[in-house]
mmCIF file of C-alpha atoms and ligand atoms in Angstrom:
data_model
loop_
_atom_site.group_PDB
_atom_site.id
_atom_site.type_symbol
_atom_site.label_atom_id
_atom_site.label_comp_id
_atom_site.label_asym_id
_atom_site.label_seq_id
_atom_site.Cartn_x
_atom_site.Cartn_y
_atom_site.Cartn_z
ATOM 1 C CA UNK O 50 -0.027 0.189 0.314
ATOM 2 C CA UNK O 51 1.457 3.428 -0.798
ATOM 3 C CA UNK O 52 1.701 6.025 2.532
ATOM 4 C CA UNK O 53 -0.905 8.359 3.278
ATOM 5 C CA UNK O 54 0.074 11.539 2.945
ATOM 6 C CA UNK O 55 0.169 14.258 4.892
ATOM 7 C CA UNK O 56 -2.673 16.323 1.430
ATOM 8 C CA UNK O 57 -2.768 14.189 -1.505
ATOM 9 C CA UNK O 58 -4.210 15.866 -4.359
ATOM 10 C CA UNK O 59 -3.972 13.193 -6.872
ATOM 11 C CA UNK O 60 -7.126 12.151 -5.307
ATOM 12 C CA UNK O 61 -8.731 15.627 -5.538
ATOM 13 C CA UNK O 62 -7.961 15.423 -9.365
ATOM 14 C CA UNK O 63 -9.299 12.010 -9.960
ATOM 15 C CA UNK O 64 -12.770 13.985 -9.128
ATOM 16 C CA UNK O 65 -12.517 17.317 -10.330
ATOM 17 C CA UNK O 66 -9.939 16.698 -13.571
ATOM 18 C CA UNK O 67 -11.776 17.348 -16.410
ATOM 19 C CA UNK O 68 -13.712 19.729 -15.489
ATOM 20 C CA UNK O 69 -10.057 21.443 -14.822
ATOM 21 C CA UNK O 70 -8.620 20.704 -18.030
ATOM 22 C CA UNK O 71 -11.812 22.275 -19.966
ATOM 23 C CA UNK O 72 -11.076 25.534 -18.205
ATOM 24 C CA UNK O 73 -7.827 25.827 -18.955
ATOM 25 C CA UNK O 74 -8.488 24.700 -22.692
ATOM 26 C CA UNK O 75 -10.909 27.799 -22.711
ATOM 27 C CA UNK O 76 -7.910 30.217 -21.713
ATOM 28 C CA UNK O 77 -5.314 28.780 -23.981
ATOM 29 C CA UNK O 78 -7.620 28.501 -27.016
ATOM 30 C CA UNK O 79 -8.454 32.250 -26.592
ATOM 31 C CA UNK O 80 -4.575 33.166 -25.772
ATOM 32 C CA UNK O 81 -6.251 35.527 -22.742
ATOM 33 C CA UNK O 82 -3.054 34.733 -20.368
ATOM 34 C CA UNK O 83 -2.637 37.857 -18.760
ATOM 35 C CA UNK O 84 -4.841 39.851 -16.832
ATOM 36 C CA UNK O 85 -7.438 37.895 -19.053
ATOM 37 C CA UNK O 86 -11.138 37.316 -18.150
ATOM 38 C CA UNK O 87 -10.582 34.134 -15.869
ATOM 39 C CA UNK O 88 -8.627 37.066 -13.293
ATOM 40 C CA UNK O 89 -11.344 39.518 -13.387
ATOM 41 C CA UNK O 90 -14.406 36.784 -13.273
ATOM 42 C CA UNK O 91 -12.414 34.791 -10.341
ATOM 43 C CA UNK O 92 -11.568 38.055 -8.593
ATOM 44 C CA UNK O 93 -15.375 38.614 -8.206
ATOM 45 C CA UNK O 94 -16.558 35.152 -7.482
ATOM 46 C CA UNK O 95 -13.598 35.366 -4.545
ATOM 47 C CA UNK O 96 -14.794 38.993 -3.397
ATOM 48 C CA UNK O 97 -18.100 38.109 -3.037
ATOM 49 C CA UNK O 98 -17.294 34.148 -1.327
ATOM 50 C CA UNK O 99 -15.377 35.966 1.326
ATOM 51 C CA UNK O 100 -17.813 39.301 1.532
ATOM 52 C CA UNK O 101 -15.653 42.099 0.295
ATOM 53 C CA UNK O 102 -16.135 44.196 -2.352
ATOM 54 C CA UNK O 103 -12.993 43.410 -3.438
ATOM 55 C CA UNK O 104 -10.527 40.941 -4.602
ATOM 56 C CA UNK O 105 -7.433 41.143 -6.088
ATOM 57 C CA UNK O 106 -5.469 38.689 -7.923
ATOM 58 C CA UNK O 107 -2.028 38.456 -7.360
ATOM 59 C CA UNK O 108 1.239 35.977 -7.729
ATOM 60 C CA UNK O 109 1.413 33.989 -4.251
ATOM 61 C CA UNK O 110 0.080 34.897 -0.769
ATOM 62 C CA UNK O 111 3.733 36.663 -0.300
ATOM 63 C CA UNK O 112 3.065 39.147 -2.842
ATOM 64 C CA UNK O 113 -0.247 39.574 -1.147
ATOM 65 C CA UNK O 114 1.286 40.546 1.916
ATOM 66 C CA UNK O 115 3.316 42.648 0.559
ATOM 67 C CA UNK O 116 1.352 44.896 -2.282
ATOM 68 C CA UNK O 117 -0.866 45.348 1.208
ATOM 69 C CA UNK O 118 2.067 46.658 2.971
ATOM 70 C CA UNK O 119 3.479 48.913 0.422
ATOM 71 C CA UNK O 120 0.005 50.534 -0.406
ATOM 72 C CA UNK O 121 -0.570 51.301 3.414
ATOM 73 C CA UNK O 122 2.659 53.249 3.136
ATOM 74 C CA UNK O 123 4.438 50.496 6.371
ATOM 75 C CA UNK O 124 8.147 51.088 5.899
ATOM 76 C CA UNK O 125 11.112 51.878 7.779
ATOM 77 C CA UNK O 126 10.716 53.195 10.612
ATOM 78 C CA UNK O 127 7.460 51.263 11.327
ATOM 79 C CA UNK O 128 6.782 48.221 13.708
ATOM 80 C CA UNK O 129 4.665 45.380 12.792
ATOM 81 C CA UNK O 130 3.099 43.103 15.673
ATOM 82 C CA UNK O 131 2.652 39.586 14.469
ATOM 83 C CA UNK O 132 3.298 35.523 15.274
ATOM 84 C CA UNK O 133 6.745 33.569 15.420
ATOM 85 C CA UNK O 134 5.036 30.382 14.717
ATOM 86 C CA UNK O 135 4.174 30.713 11.052
ATOM 87 C CA UNK O 136 5.484 30.088 8.022
ATOM 88 C CA UNK O 137 8.471 32.631 7.311
ATOM 89 C CA UNK O 138 6.240 33.914 4.527
ATOM 90 C CA UNK O 139 3.938 36.388 7.052
ATOM 91 C CA UNK O 140 6.992 38.337 8.218
ATOM 92 C CA UNK O 141 9.140 38.692 5.180
ATOM 93 C CA UNK O 142 7.280 41.356 3.425
ATOM 94 C CA UNK O 143 7.657 43.285 6.810
ATOM 95 C CA UNK O 144 10.990 42.843 6.327
ATOM 96 C CA UNK O 145 11.305 43.682 2.929
ATOM 97 C CA UNK O 146 9.523 46.693 3.626
ATOM 98 C CA UNK O 147 12.105 48.098 5.837
ATOM 99 C CA UNK O 148 9.796 47.819 9.058
ATOM 100 C CA UNK O 149 10.741 45.922 12.133
ATOM 101 C CA UNK O 150 8.428 42.628 12.880
ATOM 102 C CA UNK O 151 7.437 42.470 16.996
ATOM 103 C CA UNK O 152 6.984 38.777 17.993
ATOM 104 C CA UNK O 153 4.266 38.079 20.915
ATOM 105 C CA UNK O 154 3.283 34.736 22.328
ATOM 106 C CA UNK O 155 0.023 32.756 20.754
ATOM 107 C CA UNK O 156 -2.809 31.601 22.584
ATOM 108 C CA UNK O 157 -1.216 28.070 23.998
ATOM 109 C CA UNK O 158 -4.858 26.248 22.911
ATOM 110 C CA UNK O 159 -5.829 28.055 19.741
ATOM 111 C CA UNK O 160 -2.022 28.429 18.966
ATOM 112 C CA UNK O 161 -3.211 32.078 17.265
ATOM 113 C CA UNK O 162 -2.177 35.610 18.285
ATOM 114 C CA UNK O 163 -2.853 35.596 22.069
ATOM 115 C CA UNK O 164 -4.774 39.254 22.123
ATOM 116 C CA UNK O 165 -3.488 39.755 26.041
ATOM 117 C CA UNK O 166 -0.013 39.937 24.667
ATOM 118 C CA UNK O 167 -0.564 42.958 21.984
ATOM 119 C CA UNK O 168 -0.934 45.667 23.869
ATOM 120 C CA UNK O 169 1.962 45.446 25.940
ATOM 121 C CA UNK O 170 4.220 45.119 22.638
ATOM 122 C CA UNK O 171 2.617 48.778 21.460
ATOM 123 C CA UNK O 172 4.744 51.487 21.040
ATOM 124 C CA UNK O 173 4.517 54.979 19.443
ATOM 125 C CA UNK O 174 6.226 53.396 16.084
ATOM 126 C CA UNK O 175 3.544 50.524 16.197
ATOM 127 C CA UNK O 176 1.691 50.980 12.564
ATOM 128 C CA UNK O 177 0.031 47.961 12.122
ATOM 129 C CA UNK O 178 -1.198 44.085 13.587
ATOM 130 C CA UNK O 179 -0.576 41.373 11.708
ATOM 131 C CA UNK O 180 -2.373 38.283 13.136
ATOM 132 C CA UNK O 181 -2.265 34.996 10.897
ATOM 133 C CA UNK O 182 -5.863 32.728 11.053
ATOM 134 C CA UNK O 183 -3.497 29.597 12.002
ATOM 135 C CA UNK O 184 -4.403 25.977 10.468
ATOM 136 C CA UNK O 185 -7.326 27.202 9.243
ATOM 137 C CA UNK O 186 -9.143 28.756 12.663
ATOM 138 C CA UNK O 187 -9.253 32.436 12.638
ATOM 139 C CA UNK O 188 -7.938 34.801 15.450
ATOM 140 C CA UNK O 189 -9.452 36.493 18.138
ATOM 141 C CA UNK O 190 -10.423 39.062 15.931
ATOM 142 C CA UNK O 191 -12.646 40.947 18.331
ATOM 143 C CA UNK O 192 -10.197 41.239 20.606
ATOM 144 C CA UNK O 193 -8.104 42.348 17.676
ATOM 145 C CA UNK O 194 -9.945 44.781 15.804
ATOM 146 C CA UNK O 195 -11.230 46.728 19.431
ATOM 147 C CA UNK O 196 -6.992 46.713 20.226
ATOM 148 C CA UNK O 197 -6.429 48.248 16.919
ATOM 149 C CA UNK O 198 -9.380 51.020 17.305
ATOM 150 C CA UNK O 199 -8.315 52.001 20.443
ATOM 151 C CA UNK O 200 -4.531 52.766 19.393
ATOM 152 C CA UNK O 201 -5.547 53.780 15.726
ATOM 153 C CA UNK O 202 -3.503 50.470 13.596
ATOM 154 C CA UNK O 203 -4.629 48.911 10.946
ATOM 155 C CA UNK O 204 -5.282 45.075 10.907
ATOM 156 C CA UNK O 205 -3.831 42.984 7.785
ATOM 157 C CA UNK O 206 -5.399 39.259 8.208
ATOM 158 C CA UNK O 207 -3.111 36.804 6.923
ATOM 159 C CA UNK O 208 -5.606 34.444 5.770
ATOM 160 C CA UNK O 209 -3.632 32.255 3.762
ATOM 161 C CA UNK O 210 -4.496 28.961 5.948
ATOM 162 C CA UNK O 211 -8.022 29.865 6.319
ATOM 163 C CA UNK O 212 -9.895 30.122 3.491
ATOM 164 C CA UNK O 213 -13.689 30.080 4.478
ATOM 165 C CA UNK O 214 -13.094 30.283 7.506
ATOM 166 C CA UNK O 215 -14.954 32.342 10.215
ATOM 167 C CA UNK O 216 -15.136 34.270 13.081
ATOM 168 C CA UNK O 217 -18.477 34.922 14.418
ATOM 169 C CA UNK O 218 -20.291 35.391 11.354
ATOM 170 C CA UNK O 219 -17.835 37.243 9.204
ATOM 171 C CA UNK O 220 -15.006 35.402 6.513
ATOM 172 C CA UNK O 221 -11.302 35.840 7.244
ATOM 173 C CA UNK O 222 -10.002 38.196 5.298
ATOM 174 C CA UNK O 223 -12.999 40.370 5.353
ATOM 175 C CA UNK O 224 -12.385 41.863 8.802
ATOM 176 C CA UNK O 225 -9.207 44.107 8.919
ATOM 177 C CA UNK O 226 -8.898 46.492 6.366
ATOM 178 C CA UNK O 227 -7.486 43.358 4.134
ATOM 179 C CA UNK O 228 -6.639 39.734 3.879
ATOM 180 C CA UNK O 229 -3.917 38.224 2.388
ATOM 181 C CA UNK O 230 -4.676 34.664 0.631
ATOM 182 C CA UNK O 231 -2.243 31.963 -0.604
ATOM 183 C CA UNK O 232 -3.551 29.718 -3.362
ATOM 184 C CA UNK O 233 -0.371 27.505 -3.376
ATOM 185 C CA UNK O 234 -1.498 24.044 -4.167
ATOM 186 C CA UNK O 235 -1.820 22.266 -0.763
ATOM 187 C CA UNK O 236 -3.982 25.223 0.707
ATOM 188 C CA UNK O 237 -7.420 24.802 0.919
ATOM 189 C CA UNK O 238 -8.318 26.357 -1.756
ATOM 190 C CA UNK O 239 -5.101 25.822 -4.308
ATOM 191 C CA UNK O 240 -3.947 26.828 -7.436
ATOM 192 C CA UNK O 241 -1.513 24.408 -10.063
ATOM 193 C CA UNK O 242 1.115 26.418 -8.958
ATOM 194 C CA UNK O 243 1.627 29.998 -7.357
ATOM 195 C CA UNK O 244 -1.445 32.245 -6.630
ATOM 196 C CA UNK O 245 -2.789 34.629 -3.933
ATOM 197 C CA UNK O 246 -5.573 37.624 -3.305
ATOM 198 C CA UNK O 247 -5.820 40.327 -1.411
ATOM 199 C CA UNK O 248 -9.215 41.268 -0.470
ATOM 200 C CA UNK O 249 -10.235 44.403 0.985
ATOM 201 C CA UNK O 250 -13.524 46.829 1.234
ATOM 202 C CA UNK O 251 -11.159 49.916 1.025
ATOM 203 C CA UNK O 252 -11.568 50.847 -2.836
ATOM 204 C CA UNK O 253 -8.769 52.892 -2.672
ATOM 205 C CA UNK O 254 -6.113 50.395 -1.080
ATOM 206 C CA UNK O 255 -7.199 48.043 -3.867
ATOM 207 C CA UNK O 256 -6.630 50.197 -6.723
ATOM 208 C CA UNK O 257 -3.456 50.840 -5.712
ATOM 209 C CA UNK O 258 -2.781 47.227 -5.114
ATOM 210 C CA UNK O 259 -3.758 46.688 -8.734
ATOM 211 C CA UNK O 260 -1.523 49.119 -9.940
ATOM 212 C CA UNK O 261 1.230 47.814 -8.092
ATOM 213 C CA UNK O 262 1.398 44.271 -9.171
ATOM 214 C CA UNK O 263 1.228 45.602 -12.569
ATOM 215 C CA UNK O 264 4.167 47.703 -12.227
ATOM 216 C CA UNK O 265 2.316 50.182 -11.216
ATOM 217 C CA UNK O 266 1.243 51.251 -14.400
ATOM 218 C CA UNK O 267 -2.062 53.178 -14.651
ATOM 219 C CA UNK O 268 -2.567 53.217 -18.292
ATOM 220 C CA UNK O 269 -0.805 51.758 -21.104
ATOM 221 C CA UNK O 270 3.252 53.607 -21.314
ATOM 222 C CA UNK O 271 2.531 55.116 -17.983
ATOM 223 C CA UNK O 272 3.600 53.739 -14.871
ATOM 224 C CA UNK O 273 2.655 55.853 -11.738
ATOM 225 C CA UNK O 274 5.550 54.628 -9.035
ATOM 226 C CA UNK O 275 7.344 51.807 -8.884
ATOM 227 C CA UNK O 276 5.611 48.244 -8.583
ATOM 228 C CA UNK O 277 6.297 45.222 -9.457
ATOM 229 C CA UNK O 278 5.521 41.705 -11.906
ATOM 230 C CA UNK O 279 2.858 39.839 -8.914
ATOM 231 C CA UNK O 280 0.259 39.487 -10.796
ATOM 232 C CA UNK O 281 -2.654 36.328 -10.947
ATOM 233 C CA UNK O 282 -2.055 34.608 -14.000
ATOM 234 C CA UNK O 283 -5.281 33.452 -16.019
ATOM 235 C CA UNK O 284 -4.351 30.000 -16.009
ATOM 236 C CA UNK O 285 -4.465 29.999 -12.721
ATOM 237 C CA UNK O 286 -7.317 32.272 -12.211
ATOM 238 C CA UNK O 287 -9.422 29.436 -14.483
ATOM 239 C CA UNK O 288 -8.423 26.206 -11.769
ATOM 240 C CA UNK O 289 -9.515 28.286 -8.476
ATOM 241 C CA UNK O 290 -12.745 29.426 -10.187
ATOM 242 C CA UNK O 291 -13.671 25.996 -10.845
ATOM 243 C CA UNK O 292 -12.455 24.846 -7.484
ATOM 244 C CA UNK O 293 -14.034 27.959 -5.798
ATOM 245 C CA UNK O 294 -17.283 26.031 -6.788
ATOM 246 C CA UNK O 295 -16.664 23.201 -4.318
ATOM 247 C CA UNK O 296 -14.739 25.134 -1.425
ATOM 248 C CA UNK O 297 -17.943 25.032 0.980
ATOM 249 C CA UNK O 298 -18.174 21.061 0.014
ATOM 250 C CA UNK O 299 -14.328 20.356 0.835
ATOM 251 C CA UNK O 300 -14.461 22.673 3.945
ATOM 252 C CA UNK O 301 -17.275 20.626 5.679
ATOM 253 C CA UNK O 302 -15.607 17.221 4.970
ATOM 254 C CA UNK O 303 -12.117 18.563 6.781
ATOM 255 C CA UNK O 304 -14.334 19.382 9.616
ATOM 256 C CA UNK O 305 -16.078 16.394 9.318
ATOM 257 C CA UNK O 306 -12.681 14.529 9.205
ATOM 258 C CA UNK O 307 -11.520 16.661 12.037
ATOM 259 C CA UNK O 308 -14.451 15.692 14.159
ATOM 260 C CA UNK O 309 -13.664 11.882 13.141
ATOM 261 C CA UNK O 310 -9.811 12.050 14.538
ATOM 262 C CA UNK O 311 -11.095 14.233 18.118
ATOM 263 C CA UNK O 312 -14.016 11.645 18.308
ATOM 264 C CA UNK O 313 -11.196 8.473 18.191
ATOM 265 C CA UNK O 314 -8.311 10.694 19.736
ATOM 266 C CA UNK O 315 -10.185 12.225 22.911
ATOM 267 C CA UNK O 316 -9.035 9.903 25.449
ATOM 268 C CA UNK O 317 -5.937 8.807 23.843
ATOM 269 C CA UNK O 318 -3.286 9.804 26.741
ATOM 270 C CA UNK O 319 -0.588 12.322 26.400
ATOM 271 C CA UNK O 320 -2.041 13.239 22.948
ATOM 272 C CA UNK O 321 -3.659 17.252 23.298
ATOM 273 C CA UNK O 322 -6.741 17.329 20.326
ATOM 274 C CA UNK O 323 -7.238 20.659 18.533
ATOM 275 C CA UNK O 324 -9.397 23.795 20.084
ATOM 276 C CA UNK O 325 -11.664 25.437 18.612
ATOM 277 C CA UNK O 326 -12.343 29.227 19.861
ATOM 278 C CA UNK O 327 -16.234 29.856 20.704
ATOM 279 C CA UNK O 328 -16.605 31.964 18.017
ATOM 280 C CA UNK O 329 -14.486 29.815 15.334
ATOM 281 C CA UNK O 330 -15.372 28.389 12.841
ATOM 282 C CA UNK O 331 -12.566 25.950 11.844
ATOM 283 C CA UNK O 332 -11.336 24.758 8.717
ATOM 284 C CA UNK O 333 -8.729 22.406 9.309
ATOM 285 C CA UNK O 334 -6.663 23.584 6.632
ATOM 286 C CA UNK O 335 -4.495 21.368 8.895
ATOM 287 C CA UNK O 336 -5.561 19.044 12.118
ATOM 288 C CA UNK O 337 -2.721 19.732 15.136
ATOM 289 C CA UNK O 338 -2.450 17.558 17.691
ATOM 290 C CA UNK O 339 -0.238 18.193 20.618
ATOM 291 C CA UNK O 340 2.020 15.360 22.304
ATOM 292 C CA UNK O 341 5.110 15.866 23.976
ATOM 293 C CA UNK O 342 6.918 12.456 22.273
ATOM 294 C CA UNK O 343 6.048 14.702 19.075
ATOM 295 C CA UNK O 344 9.058 13.598 17.366
ATOM 296 C CA UNK O 345 9.329 9.762 18.443
ATOM 297 C CA UNK O 346 5.335 9.852 17.693
ATOM 298 C CA UNK O 347 5.690 10.893 14.331
ATOM 299 C CA UNK O 348 8.934 8.317 13.492
ATOM 300 C CA UNK O 349 6.614 5.607 14.376
ATOM 301 C CA UNK O 350 4.082 6.740 11.993
ATOM 302 C CA UNK O 351 6.217 7.144 9.113
ATOM 303 C CA UNK O 352 7.588 3.263 9.647
ATOM 304 C CA UNK O 353 3.823 2.594 9.303
ATOM 305 C CA UNK O 354 2.922 4.487 5.879
ATOM 306 C CA UNK O 355 1.597 7.672 7.678
ATOM 307 C CA UNK O 356 3.059 10.697 6.200
ATOM 308 C CA UNK O 357 2.954 14.187 8.677
ATOM 309 C CA UNK O 358 4.013 17.245 9.047
ATOM 310 C CA UNK O 359 5.603 19.652 11.814
ATOM 311 C CA UNK O 360 4.209 23.686 11.699
ATOM 312 C CA UNK O 361 6.348 24.762 12.647
ATOM 313 C CA UNK O 362 9.358 23.352 14.181
ATOM 314 C CA UNK O 363 11.870 26.420 14.530
ATOM 315 C CA UNK O 364 10.078 29.639 15.448
ATOM 316 C CA UNK O 365 10.810 32.936 13.281
ATOM 317 C CA UNK O 366 12.980 34.364 15.836
ATOM 318 C CA UNK O 367 15.148 31.467 15.707
ATOM 319 C CA UNK O 368 15.320 31.504 11.777
ATOM 320 C CA UNK O 369 18.654 32.173 10.819
ATOM 321 C CA UNK O 370 17.385 34.339 8.090
ATOM 322 C CA UNK O 371 16.102 36.631 11.273
ATOM 323 C CA UNK O 372 19.574 36.822 13.015
ATOM 324 C CA UNK O 373 21.021 39.948 10.636
ATOM 325 C CA UNK O 374 17.431 41.383 10.957
ATOM 326 C CA UNK O 375 15.968 44.611 13.072
ATOM 327 C CA UNK O 376 13.048 42.226 15.466
ATOM 328 C CA UNK O 377 12.105 42.482 18.808
ATOM 329 C CA UNK O 378 10.677 39.099 20.411
ATOM 330 C CA UNK O 379 8.301 39.400 23.731
ATOM 331 C CA UNK O 380 7.912 36.442 25.853
ATOM 332 C CA UNK O 381 7.255 33.571 23.419
ATOM 333 C CA UNK O 382 7.057 31.081 26.088
ATOM 334 C CA UNK O 383 4.108 29.218 24.216
ATOM 335 C CA UNK O 384 5.126 29.586 20.830
ATOM 336 C CA UNK O 385 8.870 27.779 21.727
ATOM 337 C CA UNK O 386 6.660 25.296 23.525
ATOM 338 C CA UNK O 387 4.535 24.618 20.602
ATOM 339 C CA UNK O 388 7.126 24.223 18.516
ATOM 340 C CA UNK O 389 8.858 20.937 19.956
ATOM 341 C CA UNK O 390 5.290 19.010 20.500
ATOM 342 C CA UNK O 391 2.835 19.946 17.541
ATOM 343 C CA UNK O 392 2.314 17.584 15.012
ATOM 344 C CA UNK O 393 0.412 18.214 11.543
ATOM 345 C CA UNK O 394 -1.928 14.488 10.629
ATOM 346 C CA UNK O 395 -3.118 13.975 7.218
ATOM 347 C CA UNK O 396 -6.020 16.324 6.386
ATOM 348 C CA UNK O 397 -7.423 16.338 3.129
ATOM 349 C CA UNK O 398 -11.340 16.796 1.922
ATOM 350 C CA UNK O 399 -10.706 13.029 0.077
ATOM 351 C CA UNK O 400 -9.193 11.079 3.078
ATOM 352 C CA UNK O 401 -11.318 7.934 3.740
ATOM 353 C CA UNK O 402 -13.075 6.771 7.213
ATOM 354 C CA UNK O 403 -10.682 3.891 6.910
ATOM 355 C CA UNK O 404 -8.056 6.332 6.900
ATOM 356 C CA UNK O 405 -8.774 8.384 9.977
ATOM 357 C CA UNK O 406 -9.318 4.961 12.126
ATOM 358 C CA UNK O 407 -5.967 3.845 10.749
ATOM 359 C CA UNK O 408 -4.296 6.596 12.027
ATOM 360 C CA UNK O 409 -5.946 6.782 15.173
ATOM 361 C CA UNK O 410 -5.186 3.084 15.845
ATOM 362 C CA UNK O 411 -1.381 3.755 15.100
ATOM 363 C CA UNK O 412 -1.350 6.560 17.358
ATOM 364 C CA UNK O 413 -3.105 4.733 19.997
ATOM 365 C CA UNK O 414 -0.683 1.656 19.463
ATOM 366 C CA UNK O 415 2.197 4.124 20.042
ATOM 367 C CA UNK O 416 0.654 5.414 23.512
ATOM 368 C CA UNK O 417 -0.286 2.140 24.608
ATOM 369 C CA UNK O 418 3.006 -0.051 23.654
ATOM 370 C CA UNK O 419 5.560 1.844 25.896
HETATM 371 C C1 PLP B 602 1.448 29.557 2.257
HETATM 372 C C2 PLP B 602 1.296 30.651 3.579
HETATM 373 C C3 PLP B 602 2.016 31.760 2.711
HETATM 374 C C4 PLP B 602 2.351 32.506 1.780
HETATM 375 O O1 PLP B 602 2.098 31.688 0.686
HETATM 376 P P1 PLP B 602 3.143 32.032 -0.831
HETATM 377 O O2 PLP B 602 1.640 31.388 -1.817
HETATM 378 O O3 PLP B 602 2.736 30.418 -0.436
HETATM 379 O O4 PLP B 602 3.892 32.555 -1.175
HETATM 380 C C5 PLP B 602 1.451 32.942 3.667
HETATM 381 N N1 PLP B 602 1.286 32.709 5.128
HETATM 382 C C6 PLP B 602 0.827 31.601 6.216
HETATM 383 C C7 PLP B 602 0.890 30.978 6.951
HETATM 384 C C8 PLP B 602 1.071 30.770 5.278
HETATM 385 O O5 PLP B 602 0.660 29.345 5.141
#
């Protein structure tokens, strides 16, 4: 039997491959590759899905964050409050625009930014809060928006793992000044390569980002400012527009499998199942358990044909890339603990009950054997 992957995209392609091929062929037949019809259509549909006035298709999730910060005029001398247990793409743009990342700790149960830590980290230079809706669960946006309002800060949502996740009634990417989405292939909504989007209610911000993604171009041959080539291409947009129709179903399937895992693992000693916050609708981009003997458990599962992941073994403040960069790290105790104990189990909509039962039984075997 082939191993059970952390994410198996082949199972998805087996179901909707023909539909995707037709959408790709349509773009190719029309040679409509750059900022074409498919991009405009997907932007309209994605904005409607998230519940914002605008969505701007861009080249990646990293580009989305970078363009938002640039369009907001965040740069040298400014500070951005965020977390260290995330993919490095959350802070690369902060550093690239010349601002200073300020890391605060996470809530030890939800693994998202702990709002109680934010206020103490605010200085006269703070411009923005950049929460990450990690693993498919929104950060506590009620508390974060309230702090931002009191201190006149903007909130930029890193929604790269949270397509369709809710905080109360609001969707990820619709609560702050802007949301950044990644459509990296393994995300809940994934392209056939790199792709991303910015969502916002702010018309001027959307227009600025549209210009920045396309070489600062205001009209043909006129470039108003130095931008970049960070467009979403039509082929990716065509793929995403087809897949968007399935996203709610896929997220429901992810929640179903998460529920099954939690049922089967709830009483296993030494294993902590994910905590869903009171206002959150979690979309389980990843199903992440906690285990003090994480590395041994991962090896045990690997030997039995189960692939897992670690998100993230090396927090950003310990990354070599950050060592020559000016940043502030507040107390990060919960972040450090999570880095040593979290383990991501196979999670994708096309899992079967046999898959989930096998993973859970193998974890139980690991715990009881010694
Ligand atoms: C995937 C991801 C990104 C970056 O997205 P890319 O499309 O790979 O550039 C940013 N932040 C988080 C939390 C992510 O998971």
